[in-house]
PDB file of C-alpha atoms and ligand atoms in Angstrom:
ATOM      1  CA  MET G 271      85.768  93.234 104.916  1.00  0.00           C
ATOM      2  CA  SER G 272      85.287  90.786 107.994  1.00  0.00           C
ATOM      3  CA  LYS G 273      87.672  90.938 110.201  1.00  0.00           C
ATOM      4  CA  PRO G 274      89.333  94.034 110.869  1.00  0.00           C
ATOM      5  CA  LEU G 275      92.600  94.358 112.160  1.00  0.00           C
ATOM      6  CA  ILE G 276      92.545  98.247 111.564  1.00  0.00           C
ATOM      7  CA  GLY G 277      89.734 101.195 112.296  1.00  0.00           C
ATOM      8  CA  ILE G 278      90.114 103.531 110.094  1.00  0.00           C
ATOM      9  CA  VAL G 279      87.808 107.075 110.715  1.00  0.00           C
ATOM     10  CA  MET G 280      87.577 109.939 109.828  1.00  0.00           C
ATOM     11  CA  GLY G 281      85.256 112.978 111.102  1.00  0.00           C
ATOM     12  CA  SER G 282      84.173 113.793 107.608  1.00  0.00           C
ATOM     13  CA  SER G 283      83.389 111.462 103.758  1.00  0.00           C
ATOM     14  CA  ASN G 284      85.616 114.230 102.866  1.00  0.00           C
ATOM     15  CA  ASP G 285      88.606 113.632 104.963  1.00  0.00           C
ATOM     16  CA  TRP G 286      89.108 110.474 102.647  1.00  0.00           C
ATOM     17  CA  GLU G 287      91.285 112.645  99.910  1.00  0.00           C
ATOM     18  CA  VAL G 288      93.608 112.356 102.248  1.00  0.00           C
ATOM     19  CA  MET G 289      92.410 108.584 104.142  1.00  0.00           C
ATOM     20  CA  GLN G 290      92.891 106.649 101.751  1.00  0.00           C
ATOM     21  CA  HIS G 291      96.701 106.650 101.978  1.00  0.00           C
ATOM     22  CA  ALA G 292      96.398 105.146 105.504  1.00  0.00           C
ATOM     23  CA  ALA G 293      94.301 102.547 103.505  1.00  0.00           C
ATOM     24  CA  LEU G 294      96.641 101.835 100.270  1.00  0.00           C
ATOM     25  CA  SER G 295      99.400 101.308 102.726  1.00  0.00           C
ATOM     26  CA  LEU G 296      97.834  99.470 104.777  1.00  0.00           C
ATOM     27  CA  LYS G 297      95.830  97.584 101.090  1.00  0.00           C
ATOM     28  CA  ASP G 298      99.817  97.073 100.090  1.00  0.00           C
ATOM     29  CA  PHE G 299     100.785  94.769 103.345  1.00  0.00           C
ATOM     30  CA  GLY G 300      97.631  92.862 102.620  1.00  0.00           C
ATOM     31  CA  VAL G 301      96.323  94.271 106.635  1.00  0.00           C
ATOM     32  CA  ALA G 302      92.303  93.464 107.054  1.00  0.00           C
ATOM     33  CA  TYR G 303      91.137  97.288 107.365  1.00  0.00           C
ATOM     34  CA  GLU G 304      87.646  98.774 108.424  1.00  0.00           C
ATOM     35  CA  ALA G 305      87.017 102.988 106.624  1.00  0.00           C
ATOM     36  CA  ARG G 306      84.112 104.779 107.915  1.00  0.00           C
ATOM     37  CA  ALA G 307      83.449 108.451 107.865  1.00  0.00           C
ATOM     38  CA  LEU G 308      82.390 108.729 111.565  1.00  0.00           C
ATOM     39  CA  SER G 309      82.345 112.918 113.442  1.00  0.00           C
ATOM     40  CA  ALA G 310      82.600 112.947 117.337  1.00  0.00           C
ATOM     41  CA  HIS G 311      80.028 116.041 117.520  1.00  0.00           C
ATOM     42  CA  ARG G 312      77.785 115.558 113.802  1.00  0.00           C
ATOM     43  CA  SER G 313      77.491 111.494 115.490  1.00  0.00           C
ATOM     44  CA  PRO G 314      79.298 110.523 119.008  1.00  0.00           C
ATOM     45  CA  ASP G 315      76.777 108.066 119.238  1.00  0.00           C
ATOM     46  CA  LEU G 316      77.209 106.289 116.090  1.00  0.00           C
ATOM     47  CA  LEU G 317      81.098 106.329 116.907  1.00  0.00           C
ATOM     48  CA  ILE G 318      80.856 105.603 119.967  1.00  0.00           C
ATOM     49  CA  GLU G 319      78.464 102.806 119.038  1.00  0.00           C
ATOM     50  CA  TRP G 320      80.963 101.431 116.141  1.00  0.00           C
ATOM     51  CA  ILE G 321      84.263 102.067 117.876  1.00  0.00           C
ATOM     52  CA  ASP G 322      82.796  99.689 120.482  1.00  0.00           C
ATOM     53  CA  ASP G 323      81.930  96.847 117.146  1.00  0.00           C
ATOM     54  CA  ILE G 324      84.986  97.049 115.569  1.00  0.00           C
ATOM     55  CA  VAL G 325      87.008  96.061 119.474  1.00  0.00           C
ATOM     56  CA  ALA G 326      84.317  93.501 119.931  1.00  0.00           C
ATOM     57  CA  ARG G 327      85.675  92.642 115.723  1.00  0.00           C
ATOM     58  CA  GLY G 328      89.243  92.158 116.855  1.00  0.00           C
ATOM     59  CA  ALA G 329      90.573  95.537 115.267  1.00  0.00           C
ATOM     60  CA  ARG G 330      94.269  95.843 117.164  1.00  0.00           C
ATOM     61  CA  ALA G 331      94.705  99.326 116.560  1.00  0.00           C
ATOM     62  CA  PHE G 332      93.144 102.717 114.968  1.00  0.00           C
ATOM     63  CA  ILE G 333      94.090 105.302 112.746  1.00  0.00           C
ATOM     64  CA  ALA G 334      91.059 109.060 112.636  1.00  0.00           C
ATOM     65  CA  GLY G 335      92.070 111.733 110.672  1.00  0.00           C
ATOM     66  CA  ALA G 336      89.835 114.707 111.030  1.00  0.00           C
ATOM     67  CA  GLY G 337      90.463 118.715 110.874  1.00  0.00           C
ATOM     68  CA  GLY G 338      89.764 122.280 112.204  1.00  0.00           C
ATOM     69  CA  ALA G 339      89.036 121.308 115.787  1.00  0.00           C
ATOM     70  CA  ALA G 340      90.521 117.921 115.181  1.00  0.00           C
ATOM     71  CA  HIS G 341      88.810 116.073 118.880  1.00  0.00           C
ATOM     72  CA  LEU G 342      88.273 112.911 117.091  1.00  0.00           C
ATOM     73  CA  ALA G 343      91.245 110.777 117.724  1.00  0.00           C
ATOM     74  CA  GLY G 344      90.601 112.012 121.155  1.00  0.00           C
ATOM     75  CA  VAL G 345      87.746 110.132 121.555  1.00  0.00           C
ATOM     76  CA  VAL G 346      88.765 107.556 119.475  1.00  0.00           C
ATOM     77  CA  ALA G 347      90.720 107.041 122.587  1.00  0.00           C
ATOM     78  CA  ALA G 348      88.874 108.055 125.600  1.00  0.00           C
ATOM     79  CA  LYS G 349      86.937 104.840 125.000  1.00  0.00           C
ATOM     80  CA  THR G 350      89.599 102.004 124.021  1.00  0.00           C
ATOM     81  CA  THR G 351      92.619 101.798 125.375  1.00  0.00           C
ATOM     82  CA  LEU G 352      93.760  99.772 121.748  1.00  0.00           C
ATOM     83  CA  PRO G 353      96.706 102.733 120.159  1.00  0.00           C
ATOM     84  CA  VAL G 354      95.350 105.165 118.398  1.00  0.00           C
ATOM     85  CA  LEU G 355      96.760 107.246 116.100  1.00  0.00           C
ATOM     86  CA  ALA G 356      96.374 110.441 114.628  1.00  0.00           C
ATOM     87  CA  VAL G 357      95.935 112.578 110.906  1.00  0.00           C
ATOM     88  CA  PRO G 358      95.498 116.092 110.801  1.00  0.00           C
ATOM     89  CA  ILE G 359      93.873 116.723 107.605  1.00  0.00           C
ATOM     90  CA  PRO G 360      94.685 120.014 105.675  1.00  0.00           C
ATOM     91  CA  SER G 361      91.870 122.511 106.575  1.00  0.00           C
ATOM     92  CA  ARG G 362      90.524 125.118 104.561  1.00  0.00           C
ATOM     93  CA  HIS G 363      91.496 128.792 106.856  1.00  0.00           C
ATOM     94  CA  LEU G 364      94.874 127.404 108.985  1.00  0.00           C
ATOM     95  CA  GLN G 365      96.307 124.962 106.128  1.00  0.00           C
ATOM     96  CA  GLY G 366      95.637 121.286 108.819  1.00  0.00           C
ATOM     97  CA  LEU G 367      97.813 123.517 111.836  1.00  0.00           C
ATOM     98  CA  ASP G 368      95.197 123.363 113.637  1.00  0.00           C
ATOM     99  CA  SER G 369      94.137 120.148 113.593  1.00  0.00           C
ATOM    100  CA  LEU G 370      98.096 118.637 114.338  1.00  0.00           C
ATOM    101  CA  LEU G 371      97.729 121.138 117.543  1.00  0.00           C
ATOM    102  CA  SER G 372      94.172 119.861 118.581  1.00  0.00           C
ATOM    103  CA  MET G 373      95.370 116.761 117.991  1.00  0.00           C
ATOM    104  CA  VAL G 374      99.253 116.815 119.459  1.00  0.00           C
ATOM    105  CA  GLN G 375      98.527 118.810 122.295  1.00  0.00           C
ATOM    106  CA  MET G 376      95.839 115.655 123.412  1.00  0.00           C
ATOM    107  CA  PRO G 377      95.895 115.898 127.831  1.00  0.00           C
ATOM    108  CA  LYS G 378      98.054 113.587 130.521  1.00  0.00           C
ATOM    109  CA  GLY G 379      96.643 110.417 130.394  1.00  0.00           C
ATOM    110  CA  ILE G 380      94.539 109.538 127.112  1.00  0.00           C
ATOM    111  CA  PRO G 381      97.347 110.154 124.734  1.00  0.00           C
ATOM    112  CA  VAL G 382      97.178 109.420 120.382  1.00  0.00           C
ATOM    113  CA  ALA G 383      99.686 109.433 118.414  1.00  0.00           C
ATOM    114  CA  THR G 384      99.819 112.491 116.180  1.00  0.00           C
ATOM    115  CA  PHE G 385     101.351 111.679 112.264  1.00  0.00           C
ATOM    116  CA  ALA G 386     102.389 114.605 109.652  1.00  0.00           C
ATOM    117  CA  ILE G 387      99.109 117.087 107.961  1.00  0.00           C
ATOM    118  CA  GLY G 388      97.673 114.967 105.469  1.00  0.00           C
ATOM    119  CA  ASP G 389      98.957 112.380 102.914  1.00  0.00           C
ATOM    120  CA  GLY G 390     102.156 111.876 103.565  1.00  0.00           C
ATOM    121  CA  GLY G 391     101.539 111.981 107.634  1.00  0.00           C
ATOM    122  CA  ALA G 392      98.272 108.971 106.536  1.00  0.00           C
ATOM    123  CA  ALA G 393     100.443 106.540 104.358  1.00  0.00           C
ATOM    124  CA  ASN G 394     102.589 107.274 108.163  1.00  0.00           C
ATOM    125  CA  ALA G 395      99.867 105.997 109.657  1.00  0.00           C
ATOM    126  CA  GLY G 396      99.714 103.438 108.279  1.00  0.00           C
ATOM    127  CA  LEU G 397     103.359 102.314 108.283  1.00  0.00           C
ATOM    128  CA  PHE G 398     103.185 102.436 111.403  1.00  0.00           C
ATOM    129  CA  ALA G 399      99.577 100.547 112.487  1.00  0.00           C
ATOM    130  CA  ILE G 400     101.882  97.765 110.183  1.00  0.00           C
ATOM    131  CA  SER G 401     104.278  97.617 112.794  1.00  0.00           C
ATOM    132  CA  ILE G 402     102.190  97.538 115.794  1.00  0.00           C
ATOM    133  CA  LEU G 403     100.762  94.236 114.482  1.00  0.00           C
ATOM    134  CA  ALA G 404     104.214  92.821 113.024  1.00  0.00           C
ATOM    135  CA  LEU G 405     105.499  93.338 116.644  1.00  0.00           C
ATOM    136  CA  ALA G 406     102.703  89.196 116.470  1.00  0.00           C
ATOM    137  CA  ASP G 407     102.856  89.066 113.316  1.00  0.00           C
ATOM    138  CA  ALA G 408     106.598  87.514 111.425  1.00  0.00           C
ATOM    139  CA  ALA G 409     105.528  87.311 107.748  1.00  0.00           C
ATOM    140  CA  LEU G 410     104.660  90.802 108.693  1.00  0.00           C
ATOM    141  CA  ALA G 411     107.392  91.866 110.153  1.00  0.00           C
ATOM    142  CA  LYS G 412     109.300  90.497 106.966  1.00  0.00           C
ATOM    143  CA  LYS G 413     107.723  92.379 104.459  1.00  0.00           C
ATOM    144  CA  LEU G 414     108.191  96.288 106.285  1.00  0.00           C
ATOM    145  CA  VAL G 415     111.598  94.392 106.240  1.00  0.00           C
ATOM    146  CA  ASP G 416     111.586  93.749 102.175  1.00  0.00           C
ATOM    147  CA  PHE G 417     109.840  97.465 102.009  1.00  0.00           C
ATOM    148  CA  ARG G 418     112.295  99.468 103.818  1.00  0.00           C
ATOM    149  CA  LYS G 419     115.161  97.787 101.537  1.00  0.00           C
ATOM    150  CA  LYS G 420     113.070  98.876  98.604  1.00  0.00           C
ATOM    151  CA  GLN G 421     112.972 102.408  99.396  1.00  0.00           C
ATOM    152  CA  ALA G 422     116.685 102.051 100.029  1.00  0.00           C
ATOM    153  CA  ASP G 423     117.157 100.771  96.736  1.00  0.00           C
ATOM    154  CA  ALA G 424     115.585 103.683  94.747  1.00  0.00           C
ATOM    155  CA  VAL G 425     117.790 106.042  97.003  1.00  0.00           C
ATOM    156  CA  ARG G 426     120.814 103.716  96.059  1.00  0.00           C
ATOM    157  CA  ALA G 427     119.714 103.500  92.258  1.00  0.00           C
ATOM    158  CA  ALA G 428     119.126 107.466  91.991  1.00  0.00           C
ATOM    159  CA  LYS G 429     120.716 109.666  88.931  1.00  0.00           C
ATOM    160  CA  LEU G 430     120.709 113.857  89.189  1.00  0.00           C
ATOM    161  CA  PRO G 431     120.484 115.376  86.040  1.00  0.00           C
ATOM    162  CA  ASP G 432     123.954 116.619  83.874  1.00  0.00           C
ATOM    163  CA  LEU G 433     124.279 120.286  83.380  1.00  0.00           C
TER     164      LEU G 433
HETATM  165  C1  RP5 L 600      85.981 117.953 110.255  1.00  0.00           C
HETATM  166  O1  RP5 L 600      85.727 118.835 109.869  1.00  0.00           O
HETATM  167  C2  RP5 L 600      86.416 117.252 109.453  1.00  0.00           C
HETATM  168  O2  RP5 L 600      87.150 115.718 110.156  1.00  0.00           O
HETATM  169  C3  RP5 L 600      86.343 117.373 107.929  1.00  0.00           C
HETATM  170  O3  RP5 L 600      88.064 117.525 107.969  1.00  0.00           O
HETATM  171  C4  RP5 L 600      86.113 118.846 108.634  1.00  0.00           C
HETATM  172  C5  RP5 L 600      85.756 119.569 107.353  1.00  0.00           C
HETATM  173  O4  RP5 L 600      84.141 118.663 107.943  1.00  0.00           O
HETATM  174  P1  RP5 L 600      83.000 118.972 106.466  1.00  0.00           P
HETATM  175  O5  RP5 L 600      81.851 119.972 106.475  1.00  0.00           O
HETATM  176  O6  RP5 L 600      84.109 118.727 105.161  1.00  0.00           O
HETATM  177  O7  RP5 L 600      82.053 117.836 106.140  1.00  0.00           O
HETATM  178  O8  RP5 L 600      84.970 117.117 110.983  1.00  0.00           O
END
């Protein structure tokens, strides 16, 4: 996609299994994004280069997913004043609690908005990015209202099994 509005970045290509859910939310709403695997500690120069480049191309917000000592979202937020939405990736030993705490405990002054661990958090980060864009895009705001209505309709139609 040529003019991405949202930059999705993750610390490893192994994070894509979770982060694809952020991309799917954006795709469902027709929002252009660019997704990259770039590490804050393994490829810091490449990461900064990409942030500068995608901002120059008109990006409006970032979604950053990482696992373990997950400093990626904080580093992105250090380089831009655009909103940064953080997705904690489930980790092998601590199931993502380490990722969550690394992201949610950002020191005062450089905020990141942290979402739930895993697939649901990634999908919600995508939806939240859409909400941000919808502030200045009436057509997108209408799609969000329709999306919420569909969810409410599904709850209304839900049937519990007979005993
Ligand atoms: C972090 O380390 C990544 O975000 C990933 O979740 C974790 C492990 O990376 P891999 O060893 O799977 O590449 O940087």
